[in-house]
XYZ file of C-alpha atoms in Angstrom:
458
model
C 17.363 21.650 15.728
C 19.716 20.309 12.856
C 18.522 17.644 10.386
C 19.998 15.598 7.880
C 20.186 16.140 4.579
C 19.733 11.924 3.858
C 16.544 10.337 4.496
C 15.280 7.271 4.729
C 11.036 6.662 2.761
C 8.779 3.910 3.710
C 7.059 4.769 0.962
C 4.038 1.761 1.744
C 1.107 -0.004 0.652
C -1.341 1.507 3.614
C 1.052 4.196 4.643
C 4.023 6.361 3.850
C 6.804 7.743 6.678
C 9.993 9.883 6.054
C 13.084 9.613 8.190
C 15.384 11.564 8.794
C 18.208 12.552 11.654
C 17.457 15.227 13.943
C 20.269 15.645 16.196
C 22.286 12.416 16.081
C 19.317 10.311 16.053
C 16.695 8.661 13.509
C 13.257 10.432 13.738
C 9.872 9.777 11.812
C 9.364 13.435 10.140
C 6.047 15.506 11.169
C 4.137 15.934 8.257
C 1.975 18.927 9.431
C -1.344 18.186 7.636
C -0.868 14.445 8.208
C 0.866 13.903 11.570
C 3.529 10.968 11.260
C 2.305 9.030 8.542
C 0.162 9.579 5.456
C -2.493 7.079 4.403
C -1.673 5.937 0.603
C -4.329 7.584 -1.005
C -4.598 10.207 -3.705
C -8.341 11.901 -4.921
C -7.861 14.307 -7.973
C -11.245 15.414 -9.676
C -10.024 13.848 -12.635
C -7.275 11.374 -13.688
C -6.135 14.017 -16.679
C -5.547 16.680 -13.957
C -2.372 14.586 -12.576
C 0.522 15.789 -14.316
C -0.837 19.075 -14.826
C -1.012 19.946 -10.864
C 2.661 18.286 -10.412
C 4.038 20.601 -12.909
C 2.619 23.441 -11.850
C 3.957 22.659 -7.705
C 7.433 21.862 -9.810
C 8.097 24.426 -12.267
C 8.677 27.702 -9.585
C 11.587 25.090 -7.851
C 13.599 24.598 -11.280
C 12.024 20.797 -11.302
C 9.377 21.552 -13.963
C 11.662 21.234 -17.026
C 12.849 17.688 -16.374
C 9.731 16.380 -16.128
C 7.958 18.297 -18.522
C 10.527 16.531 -21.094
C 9.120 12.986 -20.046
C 5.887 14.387 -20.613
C 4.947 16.395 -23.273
C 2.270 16.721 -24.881
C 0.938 14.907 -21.833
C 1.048 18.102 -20.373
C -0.838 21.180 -22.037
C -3.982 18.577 -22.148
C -3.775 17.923 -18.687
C -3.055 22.214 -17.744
C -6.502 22.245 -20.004
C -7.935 19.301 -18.035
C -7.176 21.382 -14.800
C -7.946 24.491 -15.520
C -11.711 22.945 -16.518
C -11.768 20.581 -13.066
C -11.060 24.548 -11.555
C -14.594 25.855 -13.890
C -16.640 22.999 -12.463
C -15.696 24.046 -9.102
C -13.127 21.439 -7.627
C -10.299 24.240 -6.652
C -8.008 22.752 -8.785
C -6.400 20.570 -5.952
C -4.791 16.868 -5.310
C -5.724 15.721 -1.801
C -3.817 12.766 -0.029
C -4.319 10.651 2.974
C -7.241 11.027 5.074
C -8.346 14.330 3.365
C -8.119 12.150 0.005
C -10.500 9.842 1.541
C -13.111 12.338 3.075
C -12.832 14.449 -0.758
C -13.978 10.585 -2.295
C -16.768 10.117 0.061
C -18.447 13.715 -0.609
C -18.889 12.442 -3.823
C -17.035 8.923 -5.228
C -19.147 8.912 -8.587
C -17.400 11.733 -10.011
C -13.725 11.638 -8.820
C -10.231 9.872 -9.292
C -9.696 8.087 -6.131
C -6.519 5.782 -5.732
C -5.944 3.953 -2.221
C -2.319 2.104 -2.294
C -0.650 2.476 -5.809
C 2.319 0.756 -4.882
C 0.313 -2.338 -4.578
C -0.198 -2.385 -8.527
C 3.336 -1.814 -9.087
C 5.219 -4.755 -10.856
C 1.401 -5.687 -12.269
C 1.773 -7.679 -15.644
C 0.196 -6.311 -18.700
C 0.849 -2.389 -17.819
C 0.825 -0.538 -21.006
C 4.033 2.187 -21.171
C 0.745 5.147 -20.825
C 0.030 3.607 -17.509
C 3.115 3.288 -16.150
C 3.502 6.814 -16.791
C 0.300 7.397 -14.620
C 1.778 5.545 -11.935
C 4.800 7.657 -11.823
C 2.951 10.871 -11.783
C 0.615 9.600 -9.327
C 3.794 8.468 -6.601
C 5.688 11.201 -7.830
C 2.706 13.693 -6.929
C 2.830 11.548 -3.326
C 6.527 12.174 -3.139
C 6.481 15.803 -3.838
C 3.695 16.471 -1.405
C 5.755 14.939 1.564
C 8.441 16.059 0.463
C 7.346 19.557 0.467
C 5.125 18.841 4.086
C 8.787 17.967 5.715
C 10.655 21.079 4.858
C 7.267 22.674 5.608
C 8.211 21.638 9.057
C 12.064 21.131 8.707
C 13.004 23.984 6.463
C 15.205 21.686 4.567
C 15.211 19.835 1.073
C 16.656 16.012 1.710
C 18.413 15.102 -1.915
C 19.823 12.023 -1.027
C 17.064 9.321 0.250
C 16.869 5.522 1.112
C 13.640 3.988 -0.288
C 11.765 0.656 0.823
C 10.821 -2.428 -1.168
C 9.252 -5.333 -0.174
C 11.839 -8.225 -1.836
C 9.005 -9.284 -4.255
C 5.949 -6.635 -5.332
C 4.386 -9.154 -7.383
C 3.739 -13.086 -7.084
C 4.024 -13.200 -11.611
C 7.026 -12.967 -13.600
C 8.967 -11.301 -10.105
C 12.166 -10.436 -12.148
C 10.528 -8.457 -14.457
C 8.305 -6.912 -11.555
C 10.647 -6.356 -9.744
C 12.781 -4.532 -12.626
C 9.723 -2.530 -13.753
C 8.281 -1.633 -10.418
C 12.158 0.151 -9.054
C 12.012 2.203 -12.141
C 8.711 3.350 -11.813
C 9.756 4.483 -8.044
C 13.011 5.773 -9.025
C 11.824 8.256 -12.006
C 9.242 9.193 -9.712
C 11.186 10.174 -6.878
C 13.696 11.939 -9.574
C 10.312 13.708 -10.505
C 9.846 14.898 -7.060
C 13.528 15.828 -6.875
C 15.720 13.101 -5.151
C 18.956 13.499 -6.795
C 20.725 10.280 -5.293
C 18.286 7.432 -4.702
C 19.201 3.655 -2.917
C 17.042 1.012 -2.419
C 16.640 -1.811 0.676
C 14.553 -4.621 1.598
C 11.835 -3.704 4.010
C 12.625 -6.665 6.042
C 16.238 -5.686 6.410
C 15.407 -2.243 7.573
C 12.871 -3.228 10.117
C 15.781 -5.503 11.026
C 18.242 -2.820 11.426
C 15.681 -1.084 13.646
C 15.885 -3.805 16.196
C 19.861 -4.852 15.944
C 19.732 -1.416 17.349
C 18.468 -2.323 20.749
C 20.806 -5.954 21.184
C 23.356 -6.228 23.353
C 24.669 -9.837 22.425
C 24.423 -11.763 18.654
C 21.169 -13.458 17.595
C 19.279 -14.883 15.093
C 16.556 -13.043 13.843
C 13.369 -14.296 11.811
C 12.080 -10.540 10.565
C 8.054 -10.935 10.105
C 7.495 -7.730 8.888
C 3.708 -7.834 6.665
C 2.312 -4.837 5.578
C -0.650 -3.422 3.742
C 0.291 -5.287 0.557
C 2.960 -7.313 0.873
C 5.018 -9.787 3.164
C 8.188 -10.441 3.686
C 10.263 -12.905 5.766
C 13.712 -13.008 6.786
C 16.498 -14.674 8.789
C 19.446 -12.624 10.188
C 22.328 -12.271 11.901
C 22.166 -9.431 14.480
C 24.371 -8.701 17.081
C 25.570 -5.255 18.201
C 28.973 -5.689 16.859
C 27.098 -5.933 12.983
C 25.956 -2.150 13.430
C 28.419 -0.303 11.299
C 28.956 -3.188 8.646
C 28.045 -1.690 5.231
C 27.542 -5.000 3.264
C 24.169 -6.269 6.225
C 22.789 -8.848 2.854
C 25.795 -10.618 3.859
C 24.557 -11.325 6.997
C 21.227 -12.844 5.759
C 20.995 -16.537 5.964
C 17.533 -16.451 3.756
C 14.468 -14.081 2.993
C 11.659 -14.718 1.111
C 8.023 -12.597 -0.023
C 5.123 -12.265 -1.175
C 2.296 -10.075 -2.397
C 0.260 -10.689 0.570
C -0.670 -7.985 3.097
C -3.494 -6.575 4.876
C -5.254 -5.816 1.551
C -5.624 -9.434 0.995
C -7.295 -10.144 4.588
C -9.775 -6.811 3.536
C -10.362 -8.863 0.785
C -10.487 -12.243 1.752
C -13.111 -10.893 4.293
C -15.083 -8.656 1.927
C -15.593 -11.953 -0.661
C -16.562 -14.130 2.867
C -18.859 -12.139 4.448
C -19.870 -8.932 2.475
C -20.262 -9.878 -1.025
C -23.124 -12.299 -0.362
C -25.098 -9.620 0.895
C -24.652 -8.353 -2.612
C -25.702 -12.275 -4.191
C -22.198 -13.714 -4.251
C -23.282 -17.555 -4.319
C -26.780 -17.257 -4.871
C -28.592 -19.325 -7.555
C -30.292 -17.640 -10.211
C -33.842 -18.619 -11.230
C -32.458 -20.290 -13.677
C -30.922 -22.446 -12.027
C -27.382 -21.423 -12.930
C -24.666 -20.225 -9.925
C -24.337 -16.480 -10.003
C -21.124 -15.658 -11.526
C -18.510 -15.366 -9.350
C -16.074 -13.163 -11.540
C -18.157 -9.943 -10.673
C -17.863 -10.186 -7.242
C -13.993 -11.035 -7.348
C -13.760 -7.886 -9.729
C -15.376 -5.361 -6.990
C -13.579 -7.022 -4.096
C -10.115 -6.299 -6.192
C -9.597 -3.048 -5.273
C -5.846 -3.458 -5.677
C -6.188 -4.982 -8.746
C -6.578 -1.857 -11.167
C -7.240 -4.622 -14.471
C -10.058 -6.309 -12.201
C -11.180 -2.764 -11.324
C -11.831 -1.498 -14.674
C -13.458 -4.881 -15.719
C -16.131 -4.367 -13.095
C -16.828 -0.445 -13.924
C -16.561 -1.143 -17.680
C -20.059 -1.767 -19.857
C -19.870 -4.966 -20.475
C -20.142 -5.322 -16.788
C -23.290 -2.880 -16.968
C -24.569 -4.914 -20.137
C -24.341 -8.644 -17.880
C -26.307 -6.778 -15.119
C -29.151 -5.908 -17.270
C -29.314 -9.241 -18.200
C -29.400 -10.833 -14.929
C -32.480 -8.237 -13.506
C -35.014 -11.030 -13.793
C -32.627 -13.510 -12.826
C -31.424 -12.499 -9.688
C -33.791 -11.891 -6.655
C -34.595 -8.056 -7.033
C -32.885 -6.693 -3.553
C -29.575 -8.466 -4.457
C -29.662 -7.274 -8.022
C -30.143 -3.601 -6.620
C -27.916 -4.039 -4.102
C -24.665 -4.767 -6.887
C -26.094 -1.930 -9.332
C -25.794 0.461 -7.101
C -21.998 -0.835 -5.638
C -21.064 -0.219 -9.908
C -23.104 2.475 -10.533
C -22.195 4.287 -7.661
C -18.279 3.208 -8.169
C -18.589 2.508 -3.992
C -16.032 -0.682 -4.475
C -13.309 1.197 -2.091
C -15.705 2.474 0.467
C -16.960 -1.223 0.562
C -13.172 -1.942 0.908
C -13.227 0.171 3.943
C -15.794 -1.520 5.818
C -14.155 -4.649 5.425
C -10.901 -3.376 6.734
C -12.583 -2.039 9.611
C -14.085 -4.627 10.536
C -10.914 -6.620 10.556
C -9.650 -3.944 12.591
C -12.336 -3.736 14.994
C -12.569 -7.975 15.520
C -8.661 -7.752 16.916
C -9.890 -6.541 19.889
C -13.739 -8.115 20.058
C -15.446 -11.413 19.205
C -18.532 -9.915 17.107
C -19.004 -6.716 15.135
C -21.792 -5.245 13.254
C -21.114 -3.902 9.764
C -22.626 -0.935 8.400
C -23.718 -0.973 4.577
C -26.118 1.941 4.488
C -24.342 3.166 1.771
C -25.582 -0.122 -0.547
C -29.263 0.255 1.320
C -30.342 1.385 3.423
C -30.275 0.203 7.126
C -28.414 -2.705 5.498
C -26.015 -3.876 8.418
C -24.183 -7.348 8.494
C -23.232 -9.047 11.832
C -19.565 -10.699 11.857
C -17.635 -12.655 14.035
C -13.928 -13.240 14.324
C -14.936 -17.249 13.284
C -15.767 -15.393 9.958
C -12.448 -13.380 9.900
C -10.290 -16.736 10.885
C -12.492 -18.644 8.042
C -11.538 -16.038 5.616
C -8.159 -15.497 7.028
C -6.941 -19.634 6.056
C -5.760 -19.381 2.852
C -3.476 -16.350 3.654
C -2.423 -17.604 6.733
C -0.958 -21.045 4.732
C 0.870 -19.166 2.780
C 2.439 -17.035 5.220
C 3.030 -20.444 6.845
C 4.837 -21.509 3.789
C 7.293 -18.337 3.473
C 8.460 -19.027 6.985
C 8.949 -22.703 6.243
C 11.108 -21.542 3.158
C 12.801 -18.860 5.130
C 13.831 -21.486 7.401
C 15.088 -24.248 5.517
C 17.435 -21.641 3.540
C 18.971 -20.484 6.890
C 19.531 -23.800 8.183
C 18.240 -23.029 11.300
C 15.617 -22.145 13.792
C 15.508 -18.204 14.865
C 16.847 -17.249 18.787
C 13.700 -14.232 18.793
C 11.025 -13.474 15.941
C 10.879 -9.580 15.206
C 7.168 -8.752 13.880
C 6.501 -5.452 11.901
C 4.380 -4.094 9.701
C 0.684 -3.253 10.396
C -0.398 -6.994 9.855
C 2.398 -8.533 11.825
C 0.209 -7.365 15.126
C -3.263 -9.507 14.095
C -4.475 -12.237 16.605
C -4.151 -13.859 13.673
C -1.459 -13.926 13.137
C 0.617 -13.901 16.643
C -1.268 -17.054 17.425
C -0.195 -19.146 14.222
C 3.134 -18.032 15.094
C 3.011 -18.555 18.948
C 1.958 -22.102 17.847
C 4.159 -22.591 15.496
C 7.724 -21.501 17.801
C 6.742 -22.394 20.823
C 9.101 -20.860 23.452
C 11.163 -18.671 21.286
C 10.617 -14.623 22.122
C 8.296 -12.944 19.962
C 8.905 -8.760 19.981
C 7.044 -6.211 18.365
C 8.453 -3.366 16.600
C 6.524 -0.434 16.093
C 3.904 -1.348 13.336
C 4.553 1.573 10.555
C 7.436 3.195 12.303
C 10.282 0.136 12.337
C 11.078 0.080 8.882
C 11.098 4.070 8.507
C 13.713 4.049 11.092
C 16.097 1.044 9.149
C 16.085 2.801 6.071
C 16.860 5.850 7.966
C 19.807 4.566 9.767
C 21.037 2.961 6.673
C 21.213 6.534 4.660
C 23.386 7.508 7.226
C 25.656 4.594 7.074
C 25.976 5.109 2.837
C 25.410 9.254 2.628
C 27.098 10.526 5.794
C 30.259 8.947 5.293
């Protein structure tokens, strides 16, 4: 088999795919320890060990140099950090996707655990030190696929075509924006890209379908992902296939940072959290505050995060013992001291998951207590869902007023798109026009594969 030396990298909030061409046509890359796609997680033992392990998988290709001159004296102390993690037993090893996860739930007290850091790129208030973290930590991502596909392909794609959603943040977007592209680009320079292109996600998945049309349409793209959505109107037609300049042909796009993590949330906050004594009333008489609650829900939020692990958070606990009714009190000190906020992340999520295809579910929390279950029903997940769903209502509306016009077809994508949810706002909303779905994590993959071929092979 011959493949391409251009690529295209969905490289998303829940997961990451790598495209490339395998005889004359656009295929998802096998990523031997993963499958197709990779879950967006990373577990190290400890945040210091980071940079260390990427050098060290770097410097026997001729990479190490370059980044070692971005990073010293980062460097020696994190070698020193690793080579203690490799004393205290943890092998000296980065896992990612579902091994990540399984290596954080052996023991999540005493780890580095990081599900979807490209949904806290573009964040406000990131200090130059943590934006360095963030590259090493997608970088160490990037290197680790990289190396899984010519594990499998026995080639080294230089030249790559990498996603973005058209706004990673709701604050200051510009500047996001600007920051968030550079923090991707040096990392995938890290991990040894040499020529490196960005497109909207929405325009890929759009490629993806103008790929299948026989005569010109319209096209309102839905494509919502794990943390962000974004809308667009096209023009699509069979004849637009080989035009190099495809922004030209669309009439309006809009986005947001809203994606599936915001409906794990949403749903955590609505009916998880209270188990925990979100809206209870101290004996006081006061309202429990709800800042704690928001903090531990915010698992894509890394400021929130920190703010809910830190001591002060510990020091307001203490204080609320005889305040707060004793099995809710234990209940939150042991989500903090236990650092469990992602695995309660998880539940949520799966129970979102599981209440697409059934009208009640029964949610584990063992974890918190045990034999601590919580029933919910898909009433609970549309409750939590409103908010989100308005919004996403409102980036349509936008979408559609720039464009001028209403869309011939609506093209969903993205692992989001596909929520009852969602369809039915939408089937309400454009009633009679054709609704197709792409293939959830696979449609934009596939765009930004066909469009490296358009600007590399040529």
């Amino acid at each position: 088999m011959t493949y391409s030396t251009f690529a295209g990298f969905d490289f998303g909030t829940s997961n990451c795919a790598f495209g490339l061409y395998q005889d004359q046509r656009p295929v998802l890359a096998s990523l031997p320890a993963h499958g197709r796609y990779l879950p967006s997680t990373l577990f190290a033992p400890t945040r210091e060990v980071i940079s260390g392990w990427l050098y060290q998988q770097l410097q026997p290709v001729g990479l190490g140099q370059a980044y070692s001159i971005h990073r010293q004296p980062h460097i020696q102390r994190s070698l020193l950090a690793l080579k203690e993690a490799q004393l205290d037993g943890y092998g000296g090893e980065l896992y990612f996707g579902q091994q990540a996860f399984a290596a954080y739930m052996d023991d999540p007290l005493d780890c580095y655990y990081v599900k979807s850091p490209k949904s806290f790129l573009g964040a406000s208030g990131l200090t130059e030190r943590h934006q360095q973290q963030f590259e090493d930590i997608i970088a160490a991502t990037m290197w680790h696929i990289r190396s899984q596909v010519a594990q499998h392909t026995q080639c080294w794609p230089e030249q790559v075509v990498i996603g973005r959603p058209v706004n990673f943040q709701g604050v200051n977007s510009q500047q996001s924006n600007i920051q968030a592209v550079q923090i991707l680009t040096q990392a995938a320079k890290f991990a040894g890209f040499k020529q490196i292109e960005f497109l909207y996600e929405p325009l890929a998945a759009g490629l993806t379908y103008q790929a299948t049309l026989t005569q010109a349409k319209r096209v309102l793209v839905v494509d919502i992902g794990g943390g962000t959505s974004d809308i667009s109107m096209m023009e699509m037609g069979p004849e637009y296939d080989q035009k190099f300049d495809h922004e030209r042909l669309v009439l309006g796009y809009s986005g947001k940072r809203l994606g599936g993590n915001d409906f794990d949330i949403a749903l955590n906050l609505l009916a998880l959290m209270p188990q925990l004594g979100m809206n209870q009333t101290l004996a006081s008489g006061q309202p429990m505050p709800h800042k704690i609650y928001h903090d531990a829900a915010s698992v894509n939020n890394l400021p929130a995060q920190s703010d809910f692990y830190a001591r002060q958070t510990s020091q307001l606990l203490a204080q609320l013992k005889d305040d707060m009714q004793p099995h809710f009190w234990q209940r939150l000190s042991h989500l903090q001291q236990e650092q469990l906020t992602q695995r309660l992340n998880r539940s949520a999520e799966q129970t979102k998951i599981t209440l697409a295809e059934q009208t009640h579910y029964v949610c584990s929390l063992d974890y918190i207590e045990a034999s601590l279950s919580v029933p919910i029903s898909v009433a609970q997940l549309v409750e939590a869902s409103h908010k989100l769903t308005d919004t996403l209502a409102q980036l349509i509306e936008e979408v559609i007023q720039q464009a001028g016009h209403q869309p011939d077809v609506l093209f969903l994508t993205g692992g989001s798109a596909q929520s009852p949810i969602i369809r039915d706002y939408l089937k309400t909303r454009f009633v009679g026009i054709e609704q197709v779905s792409g293939d959830n994590f696979g449609s934009v993959t596939e765009g930004l594969t066909r469009w490296a071929k358009q600007i590399y092979a040529h």
